Coordinates of C-alpha atoms in Angstrom, one line a residue:
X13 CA -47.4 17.9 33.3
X14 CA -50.1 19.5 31.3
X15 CA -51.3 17.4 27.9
X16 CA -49.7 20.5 25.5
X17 CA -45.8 20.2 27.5
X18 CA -46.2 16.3 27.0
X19 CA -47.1 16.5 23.5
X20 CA -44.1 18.9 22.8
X21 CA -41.9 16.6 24.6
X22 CA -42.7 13.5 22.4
X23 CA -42.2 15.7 19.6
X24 CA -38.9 17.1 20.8
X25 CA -38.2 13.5 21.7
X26 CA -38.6 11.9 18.6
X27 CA -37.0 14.7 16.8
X28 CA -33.9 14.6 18.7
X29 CA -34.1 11.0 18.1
X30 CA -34.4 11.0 14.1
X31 CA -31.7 13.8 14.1
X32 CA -29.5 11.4 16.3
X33 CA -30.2 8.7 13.7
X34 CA -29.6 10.7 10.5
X35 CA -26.2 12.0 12.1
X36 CA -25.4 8.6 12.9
X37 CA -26.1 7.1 9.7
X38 CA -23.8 9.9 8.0
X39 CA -21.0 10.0 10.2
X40 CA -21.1 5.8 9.1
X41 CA -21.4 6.2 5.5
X42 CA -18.3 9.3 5.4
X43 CA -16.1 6.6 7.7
X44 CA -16.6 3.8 5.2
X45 CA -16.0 5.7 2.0
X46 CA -13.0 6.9 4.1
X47 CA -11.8 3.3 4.3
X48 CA -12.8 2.0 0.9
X49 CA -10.6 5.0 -0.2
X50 CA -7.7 4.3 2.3
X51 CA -8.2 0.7 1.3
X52 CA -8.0 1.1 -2.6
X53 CA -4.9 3.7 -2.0
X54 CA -2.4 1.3 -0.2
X55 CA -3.4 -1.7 -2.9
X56 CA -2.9 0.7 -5.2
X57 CA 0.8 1.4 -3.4
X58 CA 1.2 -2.3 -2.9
X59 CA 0.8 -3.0 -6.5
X60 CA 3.7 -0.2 -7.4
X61 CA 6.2 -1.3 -4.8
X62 CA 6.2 -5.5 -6.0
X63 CA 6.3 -3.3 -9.7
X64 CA 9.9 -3.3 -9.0
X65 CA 10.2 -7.1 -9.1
X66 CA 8.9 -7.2 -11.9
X67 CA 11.8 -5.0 -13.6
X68 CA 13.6 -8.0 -12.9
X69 CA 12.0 -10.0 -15.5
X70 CA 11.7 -7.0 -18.3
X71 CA 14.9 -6.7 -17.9
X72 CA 15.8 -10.8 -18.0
X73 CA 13.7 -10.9 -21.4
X74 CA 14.5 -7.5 -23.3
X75 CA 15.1 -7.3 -26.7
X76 CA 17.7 -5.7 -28.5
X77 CA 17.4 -1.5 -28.6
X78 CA 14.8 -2.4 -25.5
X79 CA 17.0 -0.5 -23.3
X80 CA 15.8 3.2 -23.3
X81 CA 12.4 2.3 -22.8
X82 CA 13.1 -0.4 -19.9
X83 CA 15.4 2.2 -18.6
X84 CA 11.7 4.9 -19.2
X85 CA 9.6 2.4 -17.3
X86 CA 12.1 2.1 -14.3
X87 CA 11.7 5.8 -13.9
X88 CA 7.6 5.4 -14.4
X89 CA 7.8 2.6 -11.9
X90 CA 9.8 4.8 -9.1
X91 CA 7.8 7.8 -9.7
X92 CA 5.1 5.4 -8.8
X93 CA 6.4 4.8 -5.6
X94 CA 7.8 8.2 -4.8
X95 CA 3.9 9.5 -5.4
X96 CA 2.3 6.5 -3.4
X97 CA 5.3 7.6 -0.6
X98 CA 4.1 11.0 -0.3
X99 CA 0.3 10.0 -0.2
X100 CA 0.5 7.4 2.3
X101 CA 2.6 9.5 4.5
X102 CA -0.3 12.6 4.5
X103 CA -2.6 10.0 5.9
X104 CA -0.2 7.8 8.0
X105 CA 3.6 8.4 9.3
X106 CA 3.4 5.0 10.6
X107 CA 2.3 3.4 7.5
X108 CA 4.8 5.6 5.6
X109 CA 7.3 4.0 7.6
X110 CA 5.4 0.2 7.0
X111 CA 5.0 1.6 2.8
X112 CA 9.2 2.5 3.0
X113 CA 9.8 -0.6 4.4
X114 CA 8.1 -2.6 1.8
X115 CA 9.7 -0.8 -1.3
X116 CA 13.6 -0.8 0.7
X117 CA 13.4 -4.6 1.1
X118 CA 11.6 -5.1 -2.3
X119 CA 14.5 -3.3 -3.9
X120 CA 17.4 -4.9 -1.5
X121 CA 15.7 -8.1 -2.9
X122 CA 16.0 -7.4 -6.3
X123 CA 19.0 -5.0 -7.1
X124 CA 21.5 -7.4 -7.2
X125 CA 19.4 -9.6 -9.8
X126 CA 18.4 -6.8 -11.9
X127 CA 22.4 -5.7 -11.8
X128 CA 23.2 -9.4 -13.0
X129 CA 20.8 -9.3 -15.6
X130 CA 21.6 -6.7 -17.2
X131 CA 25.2 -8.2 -17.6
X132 CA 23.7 -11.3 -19.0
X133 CA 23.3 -11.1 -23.1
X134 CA 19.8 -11.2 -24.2
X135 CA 18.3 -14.5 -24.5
X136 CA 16.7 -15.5 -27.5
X137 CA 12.9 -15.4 -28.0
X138 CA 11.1 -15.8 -26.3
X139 CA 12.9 -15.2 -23.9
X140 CA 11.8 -17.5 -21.0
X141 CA 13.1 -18.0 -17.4
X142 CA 15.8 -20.0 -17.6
X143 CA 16.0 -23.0 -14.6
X144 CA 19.1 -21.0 -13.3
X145 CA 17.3 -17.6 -12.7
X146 CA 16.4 -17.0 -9.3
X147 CA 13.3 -15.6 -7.7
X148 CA 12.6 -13.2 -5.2
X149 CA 10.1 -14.1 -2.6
X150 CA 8.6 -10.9 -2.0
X151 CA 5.3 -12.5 -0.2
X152 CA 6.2 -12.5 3.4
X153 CA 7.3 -8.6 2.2
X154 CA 3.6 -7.6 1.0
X155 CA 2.0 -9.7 4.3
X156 CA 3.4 -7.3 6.8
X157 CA 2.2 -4.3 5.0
X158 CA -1.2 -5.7 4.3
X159 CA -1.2 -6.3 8.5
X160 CA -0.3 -3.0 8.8
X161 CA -3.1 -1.5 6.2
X162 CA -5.5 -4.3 8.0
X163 CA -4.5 -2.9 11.0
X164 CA -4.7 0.9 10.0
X165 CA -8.1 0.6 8.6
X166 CA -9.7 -1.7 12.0
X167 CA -12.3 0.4 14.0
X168 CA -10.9 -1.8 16.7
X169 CA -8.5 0.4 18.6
X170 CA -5.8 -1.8 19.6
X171 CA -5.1 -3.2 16.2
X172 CA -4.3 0.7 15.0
X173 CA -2.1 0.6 18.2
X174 CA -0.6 -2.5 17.0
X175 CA 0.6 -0.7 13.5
X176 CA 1.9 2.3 15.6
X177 CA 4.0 0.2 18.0
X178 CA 5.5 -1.8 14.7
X179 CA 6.3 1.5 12.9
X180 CA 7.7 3.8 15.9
X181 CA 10.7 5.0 15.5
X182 CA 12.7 6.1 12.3
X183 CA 12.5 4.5 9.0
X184 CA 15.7 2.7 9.0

C-alpha cells in the first residue's frame, strides 16, 4: 500500500468513525427525549385517572348551589381521561388497555361512594371526613400501571414483553 492510499484510509477511517459517533450520539439524545415525553405523558394520565377519587371528596364536602359546578368538573375530569385514552393508545394498545384498566377499577372503586354521597346532606363547614366515610385504596391500582409505563419505557426487551403479555387480549 502506497503512503497516499494509507493516508486516505485513516482519513476515511476516522471519518467514518466520527460520523458513526455523531449518529450514535443523536439516535441517543431523540430516544431519551422520546422517553422523558412518554414518561411525563402517562404521569400526566395517572394524575387524571386517581382525579376521579378525588370527586369523591368534592362531592362529600360541597356546599350549597355547589352542584352545577361539581357536576362541570366531573365532565373536565372525564374529558381528561377520554384525551389521556386516545393519546396513550396512538403510542401503545397495550398500555391503552393497562391506562383503561386503571380508570375502570378507579371508577368501580368509587361510584358507589360518590352515589352515596350525593344522597348524604351537606355537612357543615368545614366540611371534614367524617370517621364513617370510607376510603378507596386506589394504590395497588396506580402500581400496576406504573409497572406497565416502567415496563413500556425499559430499553431492556423483555420487560416491554412483559407489558405486552399483561395487556393481550381485549380490554375487559
Amino acid at each position: 500500500m502506497k503512503e497516499g492510499e494509507r493516508a486516505l484510509l485513516i482519513a476515511v477511517i476516522g471519518a467514518s468513525a466520527t460520523i458513526f459517533v455523531a449518529l450514535y450520539g443523536a439516535l441517543a439524545a431523540y430516544l431519551s427525549v422520546r422517553r422523558d415525553r412518554r414518561r411525563a405523558l402517562y404521569g400526566e394520565a395517572t394524575r387524571a385517572a386517581v382525579a376521579w377519587n378525588e370527586q369523591l371528596y368534592r362531592v362529600r364536602r360541597r356546599r350549597e348551589g355547589d352542584e352545577a359546578s361539581l357536576v362541570e368538573h366531573f365532565h373536565h375530569v372525564q374529558g381528561e381521561i377520554a384525551h389521556y385514552q386516545a393519546w396513550i393508545g396512538s403510542e401503545s394498545r397495550f398500555m391503552k388497555r393497562s391506562f383503561d384498566r386503571l380508570v375502570r377499577e378507579s371508577k368501580r372503586a368509587t361510584q358507589s361512594l360518590i352515589n352515596e354521597a350525593w344522597e348524604h346532606p351537606i355537612r357543615p363547614l368545614p366540611g371534614n371526613a367524617s370517621s364513617s366515610d370510607e376510603h378507596p385504596d386506589l394504590d395497588d391500582l396506580a402500581a400496576a400501571f406504573q409497572r406497565d409505563v416502567r415496563g413500556h419505557l425499559s430499553p431492556q426487551p423483555w420487560r416491554k414483553m412483559a407489558v405486552v403479555w399483561r395487556n393481550r387480549g381485549k380490554a375487559t
